[in-house]
Amino acid sequence: MKELSLTTPALAEIVEVREDTKKIKTFTIKYVDRQKQKRFHFVPGKFLMVSVFGFGEMPISLSSSPLKTDSLQLTIKEVGVITHAMLQLKKGDKIGLRGPFGRGFPVARFRKKNVLFISGGCGMAPLRPVIYAIADRREEFGKLKLLYGCQNSDHLLFKEDLKKWGQTENLEVLLTVDKCTPDWKGNCGPVTTLFNKTEINPDNSIACIVGPPVMLHFVLKELKKHGFRDEQIYASLERLMHCGMGKCAHCNIAGKYACIDGPVFNGVDLAKMPLEEK
Amino acid sequence: MQQNFLLKKEKLGEFLTALSKEAEVFVPSLNENNATCFLPYNSQELYLAERTQYSPKKILSPPLEKEFIFRKKSSSFEIEHLLDNKKRVFFGVRSCDTHAIKVLDKLYLEYFTEDKWYKAIREDLTIIALQCSKPCENGFCQSMGTDKPVGHDLLLVEKEKSFFVEIASERGEQLVKKYRDLFNQTNFTKPESKFKCSKELETTNLKEILDKNFFHKKWKQEAKKCLSCSSCTQVCPSCYCFLSFDKFILNTGDSERFRAWDSCQLKRFTRVSHDFFFRESRESRLRQFVMHKLSYFQENFGFPLCVGCGRCIMVCPVGIDLTEIASTIRGDSK
């Protein structure tokens, strides 16, 4: 695993660009080195260090199915200089990739359990591979629930997947938007309001959370209220890593590094972290 | 039986000049601003009174380092690595700084995966340590257990008109062999340096005490003074945080990637998307510095990140002193 690609970006080609929302695009990407693409695999929740040459490098979570390895996908929102440059790229353009880095969701440990997915905004991107992995071996898992909230209906990601998942047996999809528009018939309010719209039972359950820091605080509180214990919770923390290898210290949280020990942390580790830094 | 040697002080210039012919030699001396730091040897006067204001970190992990050139080739890129493999000698490194180099070695060469830029610079480095003979201002190496050098090749101890030379590695042995004419064999034993550091830091259970006092009022009090100038992290010989950025080269379409020192004392350090800052308050940033030095690092490496050189105390424009913070918190938690 400790190969050169951890420190040197490997060239990769954008083979497809899909516009998810006004500011979010999903890029389908293949390594230029076909052997490398063949060997490529990842655990859902892991991230790549993506180089847009001339603009810089940024950590981006993989958003494609871990079962599909002939290409990979990155779903990127324009939030700064590098993401802005990335969103200008077209089919055929080359970028650099290092990784995958970090610890993902321990999907094998979720077997025979009910899984509650909670995501906000772009947090849907790292959760998508987890749902794909579980949906593929549906019979090995219990009931699944996805609570997904975003700004407004225009910001919903992966609409086709949501539709498909909504029709999957024992997979309940609940959506909410912060700002209601006339065309939106569903729930309005933050993702925590969805907790009252369905039965949330902590027995034999796991909760996976990916979303912005503010959302995480409220969701953790809500899960506690519903009887979830720390060890039943997994959350991916947002940090802007500059190296991915535990050196630059941008993602240092107490004794942990989000790039090596995370970004997906178990609730037991989260509980030990200072609240303001989660 | 290991042999010991003496190097007469009058021969030191000759020794350094000879070394300079085969390697880049860095010696403690005064820079253009009269700050003491490690500079290339150029027959200048050496500063051997006490540890320098700046550590040799600047050479091992440069403040600005070019990592790659990305050359544009029609529709693709060629990636060129830039590694600095020069042969170097550090002369007159104090014990605290040898421990700081150990910290950087552990982090860059062993932890998770090795950093090839650091490795390139580190690989052909000879360290000639110099034993302190008196306490330096603000130093507390005896409290941190960093008062005896580690990982060095030769150790020099001042003895009247000579330096007592102890061979500490094979590389050191080869060096003495090579310049044997300059060294005199001696039957003396190593002179003991007896002094007491100017500051103290009680380290018993320090990590536990600090961890328990994350919200102690002392943090806020000290943070009120803090200017977030990041001087402490710059002079710290073991502070290693860096950021990375790209730069376009005009006309060619090529670009370069740099790595530059960063500091946890700057607000932008924990910035993420939508301008969210995890450590927005000065209090949280000052605490991060002290906690990383005295608590967090220890969890992964088994020893504290602070080497007790006292430079952060020396340089702080408002007199923030991590030994004082630690002892106040310890006092209140009794």
PDB file of N, CA, C and O in Angstrom, chain A residues 11-73:
ATOM      1  N   LEU A  11      -1.152  10.608 -13.073  1.00  0.00           N
ATOM      2  CA  LEU A  11      -2.001  11.278 -14.066  1.00  0.00           C
ATOM      3  C   LEU A  11      -3.293  10.513 -14.288  1.00  0.00           C
ATOM      4  O   LEU A  11      -3.298   9.285 -14.357  1.00  0.00           O
ATOM      5  N   ALA A  12      -4.380  11.259 -14.398  1.00  0.00           N
ATOM      6  CA  ALA A  12      -5.674  10.649 -14.648  1.00  0.00           C
ATOM      7  C   ALA A  12      -6.446  11.531 -15.614  1.00  0.00           C
ATOM      8  O   ALA A  12      -6.234  12.739 -15.668  1.00  0.00           O
ATOM      9  N   GLU A  13      -7.323  10.885 -16.390  1.00  0.00           N
ATOM     10  CA  GLU A  13      -8.075  11.623 -17.416  1.00  0.00           C
ATOM     11  C   GLU A  13      -9.554  11.691 -17.066  1.00  0.00           C
ATOM     12  O   GLU A  13     -10.142  10.696 -16.612  1.00  0.00           O
ATOM     13  N   ILE A  14     -10.100  12.864 -17.264  1.00  0.00           N
ATOM     14  CA  ILE A  14     -11.540  13.023 -17.053  1.00  0.00           C
ATOM     15  C   ILE A  14     -12.242  12.436 -18.271  1.00  0.00           C
ATOM     16  O   ILE A  14     -11.991  12.857 -19.401  1.00  0.00           O
ATOM     17  N   VAL A  15     -13.100  11.427 -18.068  1.00  0.00           N
ATOM     18  CA  VAL A  15     -13.768  10.805 -19.219  1.00  0.00           C
ATOM     19  C   VAL A  15     -15.225  11.241 -19.341  1.00  0.00           C
ATOM     20  O   VAL A  15     -15.850  11.072 -20.375  1.00  0.00           O
ATOM     21  N   GLU A  16     -15.755  11.830 -18.250  1.00  0.00           N
ATOM     22  CA  GLU A  16     -17.129  12.312 -18.337  1.00  0.00           C
ATOM     23  C   GLU A  16     -17.368  13.365 -17.269  1.00  0.00           C
ATOM     24  O   GLU A  16     -16.831  13.267 -16.163  1.00  0.00           O
ATOM     25  N   VAL A  17     -18.132  14.372 -17.617  1.00  0.00           N
ATOM     26  CA  VAL A  17     -18.478  15.398 -16.634  1.00  0.00           C
ATOM     27  C   VAL A  17     -19.992  15.495 -16.581  1.00  0.00           C
ATOM     28  O   VAL A  17     -20.651  15.630 -17.608  1.00  0.00           O
ATOM     29  N   ARG A  18     -20.540  15.398 -15.385  1.00  0.00           N
ATOM     30  CA  ARG A  18     -21.988  15.528 -15.238  1.00  0.00           C
ATOM     31  C   ARG A  18     -22.275  16.693 -14.305  1.00  0.00           C
ATOM     32  O   ARG A  18     -21.673  16.809 -13.242  1.00  0.00           O
ATOM     33  N   GLU A  19     -23.174  17.560 -14.731  1.00  0.00           N
ATOM     34  CA  GLU A  19     -23.520  18.697 -13.889  1.00  0.00           C
ATOM     35  C   GLU A  19     -24.646  18.286 -12.962  1.00  0.00           C
ATOM     36  O   GLU A  19     -25.771  18.054 -13.403  1.00  0.00           O
ATOM     37  N   ASP A  20     -24.356  18.154 -11.674  1.00  0.00           N
ATOM     38  CA  ASP A  20     -25.387  17.739 -10.721  1.00  0.00           C
ATOM     39  C   ASP A  20     -26.265  18.913 -10.326  1.00  0.00           C
ATOM     40  O   ASP A  20     -27.478  18.812 -10.279  1.00  0.00           O
ATOM     41  N   THR A  21     -25.620  20.013  -9.983  1.00  0.00           N
ATOM     42  CA  THR A  21     -26.341  21.246  -9.650  1.00  0.00           C
ATOM     43  C   THR A  21     -25.529  22.380 -10.261  1.00  0.00           C
ATOM     44  O   THR A  21     -24.521  22.144 -10.921  1.00  0.00           O
ATOM     45  N   LYS A  22     -25.968  23.599  -9.993  1.00  0.00           N
ATOM     46  CA  LYS A  22     -25.261  24.745 -10.566  1.00  0.00           C
ATOM     47  C   LYS A  22     -23.786  24.763 -10.168  1.00  0.00           C
ATOM     48  O   LYS A  22     -22.934  25.203 -10.922  1.00  0.00           O
ATOM     49  N   LYS A  23     -23.513  24.366  -8.942  1.00  0.00           N
ATOM     50  CA  LYS A  23     -22.144  24.470  -8.448  1.00  0.00           C
ATOM     51  C   LYS A  23     -21.507  23.115  -8.142  1.00  0.00           C
ATOM     52  O   LYS A  23     -20.431  23.061  -7.555  1.00  0.00           O
ATOM     53  N   ILE A  24     -22.168  22.042  -8.487  1.00  0.00           N
ATOM     54  CA  ILE A  24     -21.612  20.719  -8.194  1.00  0.00           C
ATOM     55  C   ILE A  24     -21.555  19.877  -9.470  1.00  0.00           C
ATOM     56  O   ILE A  24     -22.527  19.796 -10.218  1.00  0.00           O
ATOM     57  N   LYS A  25     -20.382  19.298  -9.696  1.00  0.00           N
ATOM     58  CA  LYS A  25     -20.247  18.410 -10.844  1.00  0.00           C
ATOM     59  C   LYS A  25     -19.678  17.070 -10.403  1.00  0.00           C
ATOM     60  O   LYS A  25     -18.883  17.017  -9.449  1.00  0.00           O
ATOM     61  N   THR A  26     -20.068  16.010 -11.103  1.00  0.00           N
ATOM     62  CA  THR A  26     -19.478  14.703 -10.849  1.00  0.00           C
ATOM     63  C   THR A  26     -18.598  14.341 -12.032  1.00  0.00           C
ATOM     64  O   THR A  26     -19.046  14.349 -13.175  1.00  0.00           O
ATOM     65  N   PHE A  27     -17.327  14.083 -11.719  1.00  0.00           N
ATOM     66  CA  PHE A  27     -16.350  13.741 -12.743  1.00  0.00           C
ATOM     67  C   PHE A  27     -16.103  12.241 -12.731  1.00  0.00           C
ATOM     68  O   PHE A  27     -15.828  11.667 -11.677  1.00  0.00           O
ATOM     69  N   THR A  28     -16.200  11.621 -13.896  1.00  0.00           N
ATOM     70  CA  THR A  28     -15.797  10.233 -14.009  1.00  0.00           C
ATOM     71  C   THR A  28     -14.370  10.246 -14.540  1.00  0.00           C
ATOM     72  O   THR A  28     -14.069  10.935 -15.516  1.00  0.00           O
ATOM     73  N   ILE A  29     -13.508   9.508 -13.868  1.00  0.00           N
ATOM     74  CA  ILE A  29     -12.065   9.635 -14.102  1.00  0.00           C
ATOM     75  C   ILE A  29     -11.409   8.272 -14.246  1.00  0.00           C
ATOM     76  O   ILE A  29     -11.806   7.308 -13.574  1.00  0.00           O
ATOM     77  N   LYS A  30     -10.424   8.214 -15.141  1.00  0.00           N
ATOM     78  CA  LYS A  30      -9.638   6.985 -15.279  1.00  0.00           C
ATOM     79  C   LYS A  30      -8.167   7.328 -15.165  1.00  0.00           C
ATOM     80  O   LYS A  30      -7.718   8.318 -15.739  1.00  0.00           O
ATOM     81  N   TYR A  31      -7.422   6.491 -14.469  1.00  0.00           N
ATOM     82  CA  TYR A  31      -5.970   6.671 -14.438  1.00  0.00           C
ATOM     83  C   TYR A  31      -5.428   6.465 -15.845  1.00  0.00           C
ATOM     84  O   TYR A  31      -5.892   5.574 -16.578  1.00  0.00           O
ATOM     85  N   VAL A  32      -4.442   7.277 -16.226  1.00  0.00           N
ATOM     86  CA  VAL A  32      -3.839   7.135 -17.547  1.00  0.00           C
ATOM     87  C   VAL A  32      -3.129   5.769 -17.629  1.00  0.00           C
ATOM     88  O   VAL A  32      -3.193   5.078 -18.642  1.00  0.00           O
ATOM     89  N   ASP A  33      -2.489   5.379 -16.539  1.00  0.00           N
ATOM     90  CA  ASP A  33      -1.844   4.079 -16.449  1.00  0.00           C
ATOM     91  C   ASP A  33      -2.930   3.016 -16.240  1.00  0.00           C
ATOM     92  O   ASP A  33      -3.550   2.942 -15.180  1.00  0.00           O
ATOM     93  N   ARG A  34      -3.157   2.213 -17.271  1.00  0.00           N
ATOM     94  CA  ARG A  34      -4.272   1.256 -17.208  1.00  0.00           C
ATOM     95  C   ARG A  34      -4.087   0.209 -16.121  1.00  0.00           C
ATOM     96  O   ARG A  34      -5.044  -0.253 -15.508  1.00  0.00           O
ATOM     97  N   GLN A  35      -2.831  -0.165 -15.895  1.00  0.00           N
ATOM     98  CA  GLN A  35      -2.551  -1.150 -14.847  1.00  0.00           C
ATOM     99  C   GLN A  35      -2.958  -0.598 -13.484  1.00  0.00           C
ATOM    100  O   GLN A  35      -3.486  -1.304 -12.638  1.00  0.00           O
ATOM    101  N   LYS A  36      -2.687   0.678 -13.337  1.00  0.00           N
ATOM    102  CA  LYS A  36      -3.029   1.330 -12.072  1.00  0.00           C
ATOM    103  C   LYS A  36      -4.543   1.346 -11.887  1.00  0.00           C
ATOM    104  O   LYS A  36      -5.046   1.090 -10.795  1.00  0.00           O
ATOM    105  N   GLN A  37      -5.244   1.643 -12.971  1.00  0.00           N
ATOM    106  CA  GLN A  37      -6.706   1.652 -12.903  1.00  0.00           C
ATOM    107  C   GLN A  37      -7.232   0.258 -12.543  1.00  0.00           C
ATOM    108  O   GLN A  37      -8.160   0.105 -11.768  1.00  0.00           O
ATOM    109  N   LYS A  38      -6.594  -0.748 -13.110  1.00  0.00           N
ATOM    110  CA  LYS A  38      -6.996  -2.128 -12.843  1.00  0.00           C
ATOM    111  C   LYS A  38      -6.839  -2.489 -11.366  1.00  0.00           C
ATOM    112  O   LYS A  38      -7.650  -3.195 -10.789  1.00  0.00           O
ATOM    113  N   ARG A  39      -5.741  -2.021 -10.803  1.00  0.00           N
ATOM    114  CA  ARG A  39      -5.453  -2.357  -9.398  1.00  0.00           C
ATOM    115  C   ARG A  39      -6.260  -1.495  -8.424  1.00  0.00           C
ATOM    116  O   ARG A  39      -6.302  -1.767  -7.234  1.00  0.00           O
ATOM    117  N   PHE A  40      -6.871  -0.438  -8.952  1.00  0.00           N
ATOM    118  CA  PHE A  40      -7.531   0.530  -8.078  1.00  0.00           C
ATOM    119  C   PHE A  40      -8.725  -0.063  -7.326  1.00  0.00           C
ATOM    120  O   PHE A  40      -9.564  -0.723  -7.899  1.00  0.00           O
ATOM    121  N   HIS A  41      -8.746   0.138  -6.045  1.00  0.00           N
ATOM    122  CA  HIS A  41      -9.906  -0.233  -5.234  1.00  0.00           C
ATOM    123  C   HIS A  41      -9.915   0.671  -4.020  1.00  0.00           C
ATOM    124  O   HIS A  41      -8.885   1.258  -3.669  1.00  0.00           O
ATOM    125  N   PHE A  42     -11.068   0.795  -3.395  1.00  0.00           N
ATOM    126  CA  PHE A  42     -11.119   1.663  -2.211  1.00  0.00           C
ATOM    127  C   PHE A  42     -12.233   1.251  -1.264  1.00  0.00           C
ATOM    128  O   PHE A  42     -13.190   0.589  -1.659  1.00  0.00           O
ATOM    129  N   VAL A  43     -12.061   1.653  -0.037  1.00  0.00           N
ATOM    130  CA  VAL A  43     -13.089   1.448   0.982  1.00  0.00           C
ATOM    131  C   VAL A  43     -13.945   2.716   0.998  1.00  0.00           C
ATOM    132  O   VAL A  43     -13.398   3.827   1.005  1.00  0.00           O
ATOM    133  N   PRO A  44     -15.271   2.591   0.977  1.00  0.00           N
ATOM    134  CA  PRO A  44     -16.130   3.782   0.985  1.00  0.00           C
ATOM    135  C   PRO A  44     -15.785   4.712   2.144  1.00  0.00           C
ATOM    136  O   PRO A  44     -15.585   4.252   3.267  1.00  0.00           O
ATOM    137  N   GLY A  45     -15.705   6.007   1.832  1.00  0.00           N
ATOM    138  CA  GLY A  45     -15.371   6.987   2.870  1.00  0.00           C
ATOM    139  C   GLY A  45     -13.953   7.500   2.741  1.00  0.00           C
ATOM    140  O   GLY A  45     -13.590   8.493   3.352  1.00  0.00           O
ATOM    141  N   LYS A  46     -13.133   6.785   1.941  1.00  0.00           N
ATOM    142  CA  LYS A  46     -11.747   7.237   1.738  1.00  0.00           C
ATOM    143  C   LYS A  46     -11.715   8.419   0.767  1.00  0.00           C
ATOM    144  O   LYS A  46     -12.670   8.659   0.038  1.00  0.00           O
ATOM    145  N   PHE A  47     -10.591   9.119   0.766  1.00  0.00           N
ATOM    146  CA  PHE A  47     -10.493  10.285  -0.111  1.00  0.00           C
ATOM    147  C   PHE A  47      -9.219  10.259  -0.939  1.00  0.00           C
ATOM    148  O   PHE A  47      -8.274   9.536  -0.627  1.00  0.00           O
ATOM    149  N   LEU A  48      -9.242  11.035  -2.013  1.00  0.00           N
ATOM    150  CA  LEU A  48      -8.052  11.195  -2.861  1.00  0.00           C
ATOM    151  C   LEU A  48      -7.537  12.619  -2.717  1.00  0.00           C
ATOM    152  O   LEU A  48      -8.306  13.531  -2.438  1.00  0.00           O
ATOM    153  N   MET A  49      -6.229  12.808  -2.906  1.00  0.00           N
ATOM    154  CA  MET A  49      -5.690  14.163  -3.002  1.00  0.00           C
ATOM    155  C   MET A  49      -5.682  14.475  -4.499  1.00  0.00           C
ATOM    156  O   MET A  49      -4.990  13.808  -5.277  1.00  0.00           O
ATOM    157  N   VAL A  50      -6.473  15.447  -4.890  1.00  0.00           N
ATOM    158  CA  VAL A  50      -6.682  15.746  -6.306  1.00  0.00           C
ATOM    159  C   VAL A  50      -5.898  16.997  -6.693  1.00  0.00           C
ATOM    160  O   VAL A  50      -6.061  18.048  -6.082  1.00  0.00           O
ATOM    161  N   SER A  51      -5.029  16.863  -7.704  1.00  0.00           N
ATOM    162  CA  SER A  51      -4.252  17.998  -8.183  1.00  0.00           C
ATOM    163  C   SER A  51      -4.889  18.597  -9.417  1.00  0.00           C
ATOM    164  O   SER A  51      -5.114  17.898 -10.399  1.00  0.00           O
ATOM    165  N   VAL A  52      -5.196  19.876  -9.360  1.00  0.00           N
ATOM    166  CA  VAL A  52      -5.529  20.603 -10.577  1.00  0.00           C
ATOM    167  C   VAL A  52      -4.266  21.414 -10.853  1.00  0.00           C
ATOM    168  O   VAL A  52      -3.980  22.382 -10.166  1.00  0.00           O
ATOM    169  N   PHE A  53      -3.460  20.938 -11.792  1.00  0.00           N
ATOM    170  CA  PHE A  53      -2.113  21.479 -11.985  1.00  0.00           C
ATOM    171  C   PHE A  53      -2.135  22.988 -12.207  1.00  0.00           C
ATOM    172  O   PHE A  53      -2.858  23.486 -13.070  1.00  0.00           O
ATOM    173  N   GLY A  54      -1.335  23.678 -11.411  1.00  0.00           N
ATOM    174  CA  GLY A  54      -1.281  25.129 -11.508  1.00  0.00           C
ATOM    175  C   GLY A  54      -2.173  25.817 -10.489  1.00  0.00           C
ATOM    176  O   GLY A  54      -2.041  27.002 -10.242  1.00  0.00           O
ATOM    177  N   PHE A  55      -3.089  25.047  -9.887  1.00  0.00           N
ATOM    178  CA  PHE A  55      -4.012  25.637  -8.917  1.00  0.00           C
ATOM    179  C   PHE A  55      -3.837  25.047  -7.530  1.00  0.00           C
ATOM    180  O   PHE A  55      -4.083  25.706  -6.534  1.00  0.00           O
ATOM    181  N   GLY A  56      -3.415  23.789  -7.479  1.00  0.00           N
ATOM    182  CA  GLY A  56      -3.157  23.185  -6.180  1.00  0.00           C
ATOM    183  C   GLY A  56      -3.785  21.823  -6.016  1.00  0.00           C
ATOM    184  O   GLY A  56      -4.295  21.233  -6.969  1.00  0.00           O
ATOM    185  N   GLU A  57      -3.717  21.375  -4.791  1.00  0.00           N
ATOM    186  CA  GLU A  57      -4.173  20.026  -4.473  1.00  0.00           C
ATOM    187  C   GLU A  57      -5.202  20.096  -3.352  1.00  0.00           C
ATOM    188  O   GLU A  57      -5.072  20.907  -2.440  1.00  0.00           O
ATOM    189  N   MET A  58      -6.218  19.232  -3.422  1.00  0.00           N
ATOM    190  CA  MET A  58      -7.267  19.269  -2.392  1.00  0.00           C
ATOM    191  C   MET A  58      -7.767  17.854  -2.119  1.00  0.00           C
ATOM    192  O   MET A  58      -7.692  16.993  -2.977  1.00  0.00           O
ATOM    193  N   PRO A  59      -8.247  17.613  -0.898  1.00  0.00           N
ATOM    194  CA  PRO A  59      -8.800  16.295  -0.581  1.00  0.00           C
ATOM    195  C   PRO A  59     -10.249  16.189  -1.054  1.00  0.00           C
ATOM    196  O   PRO A  59     -11.051  17.068  -0.773  1.00  0.00           O
ATOM    197  N   ILE A  60     -10.552  15.125  -1.800  1.00  0.00           N
ATOM    198  CA  ILE A  60     -11.917  14.911  -2.281  1.00  0.00           C
ATOM    199  C   ILE A  60     -12.299  13.448  -2.025  1.00  0.00           C
ATOM    200  O   ILE A  60     -11.553  12.544  -2.383  1.00  0.00           O
ATOM    201  N   SER A  61     -13.459  13.253  -1.431  1.00  0.00           N
ATOM    202  CA  SER A  61     -13.926  11.886  -1.164  1.00  0.00           C
ATOM    203  C   SER A  61     -14.370  11.210  -2.447  1.00  0.00           C
ATOM    204  O   SER A  61     -14.941  11.849  -3.330  1.00  0.00           O
ATOM    205  N   LEU A  62     -14.136   9.914  -2.525  1.00  0.00           N
ATOM    206  CA  LEU A  62     -14.607   9.158  -3.681  1.00  0.00           C
ATOM    207  C   LEU A  62     -16.124   9.023  -3.584  1.00  0.00           C
ATOM    208  O   LEU A  62     -16.660   8.757  -2.506  1.00  0.00           O
ATOM    209  N   SER A  63     -16.804   9.209  -4.710  1.00  0.00           N
ATOM    210  CA  SER A  63     -18.263   9.157  -4.654  1.00  0.00           C
ATOM    211  C   SER A  63     -18.842   8.036  -5.504  1.00  0.00           C
ATOM    212  O   SER A  63     -20.042   7.866  -5.568  1.00  0.00           O
ATOM    213  N   SER A  64     -17.971   7.257  -6.154  1.00  0.00           N
ATOM    214  CA  SER A  64     -18.489   6.191  -7.020  1.00  0.00           C
ATOM    215  C   SER A  64     -18.677   4.904  -6.245  1.00  0.00           C
ATOM    216  O   SER A  64     -18.257   4.769  -5.097  1.00  0.00           O
ATOM    217  N   SER A  65     -19.266   3.940  -6.925  1.00  0.00           N
ATOM    218  CA  SER A  65     -19.467   2.642  -6.293  1.00  0.00           C
ATOM    219  C   SER A  65     -18.119   1.949  -6.129  1.00  0.00           C
ATOM    220  O   SER A  65     -17.322   1.907  -7.052  1.00  0.00           O
ATOM    221  N   PRO A  66     -17.867   1.375  -4.954  1.00  0.00           N
ATOM    222  CA  PRO A  66     -16.592   0.661  -4.769  1.00  0.00           C
ATOM    223  C   PRO A  66     -16.542  -0.628  -5.578  1.00  0.00           C
ATOM    224  O   PRO A  66     -15.482  -1.244  -5.693  1.00  0.00           O
ATOM    225  N   LEU A  67     -17.686  -1.025  -6.150  1.00  0.00           N
ATOM    226  CA  LEU A  67     -17.732  -2.268  -6.928  1.00  0.00           C
ATOM    227  C   LEU A  67     -17.304  -2.013  -8.361  1.00  0.00           C
ATOM    228  O   LEU A  67     -16.974  -2.933  -9.108  1.00  0.00           O
ATOM    229  N   LYS A  68     -17.345  -0.732  -8.745  1.00  0.00           N
ATOM    230  CA  LYS A  68     -16.999  -0.386 -10.117  1.00  0.00           C
ATOM    231  C   LYS A  68     -15.577   0.158 -10.120  1.00  0.00           C
ATOM    232  O   LYS A  68     -15.310   1.218  -9.551  1.00  0.00           O
ATOM    233  N   THR A  69     -14.662  -0.587 -10.722  1.00  0.00           N
ATOM    234  CA  THR A  69     -13.263  -0.164 -10.615  1.00  0.00           C
ATOM    235  C   THR A  69     -12.624   0.172 -11.970  1.00  0.00           C
ATOM    236  O   THR A  69     -11.446   0.477 -12.026  1.00  0.00           O
ATOM    237  N   ASP A  70     -13.412   0.139 -13.052  1.00  0.00           N
ATOM    238  CA  ASP A  70     -12.825   0.524 -14.337  1.00  0.00           C
ATOM    239  C   ASP A  70     -12.734   2.047 -14.466  1.00  0.00           C
ATOM    240  O   ASP A  70     -12.114   2.574 -15.389  1.00  0.00           O
ATOM    241  N   SER A  71     -13.357   2.739 -13.528  1.00  0.00           N
ATOM    242  CA  SER A  71     -13.223   4.196 -13.452  1.00  0.00           C
ATOM    243  C   SER A  71     -13.582   4.592 -12.030  1.00  0.00           C
ATOM    244  O   SER A  71     -13.990   3.757 -11.233  1.00  0.00           O
ATOM    245  N   LEU A  72     -13.396   5.867 -11.713  1.00  0.00           N
ATOM    246  CA  LEU A  72     -13.797   6.328 -10.380  1.00  0.00           C
ATOM    247  C   LEU A  72     -14.516   7.648 -10.539  1.00  0.00           C
ATOM    248  O   LEU A  72     -14.425   8.294 -11.588  1.00  0.00           O
ATOM    249  N   GLN A  73     -15.243   8.045  -9.505  1.00  0.00           N
ATOM    250  CA  GLN A  73     -15.967   9.308  -9.593  1.00  0.00           C
ATOM    251  C   GLN A  73     -15.678  10.209  -8.402  1.00  0.00           C
ATOM    252  O   GLN A  73     -15.492   9.740  -7.282  1.00  0.00           O
TER     253      GLN A  73
END
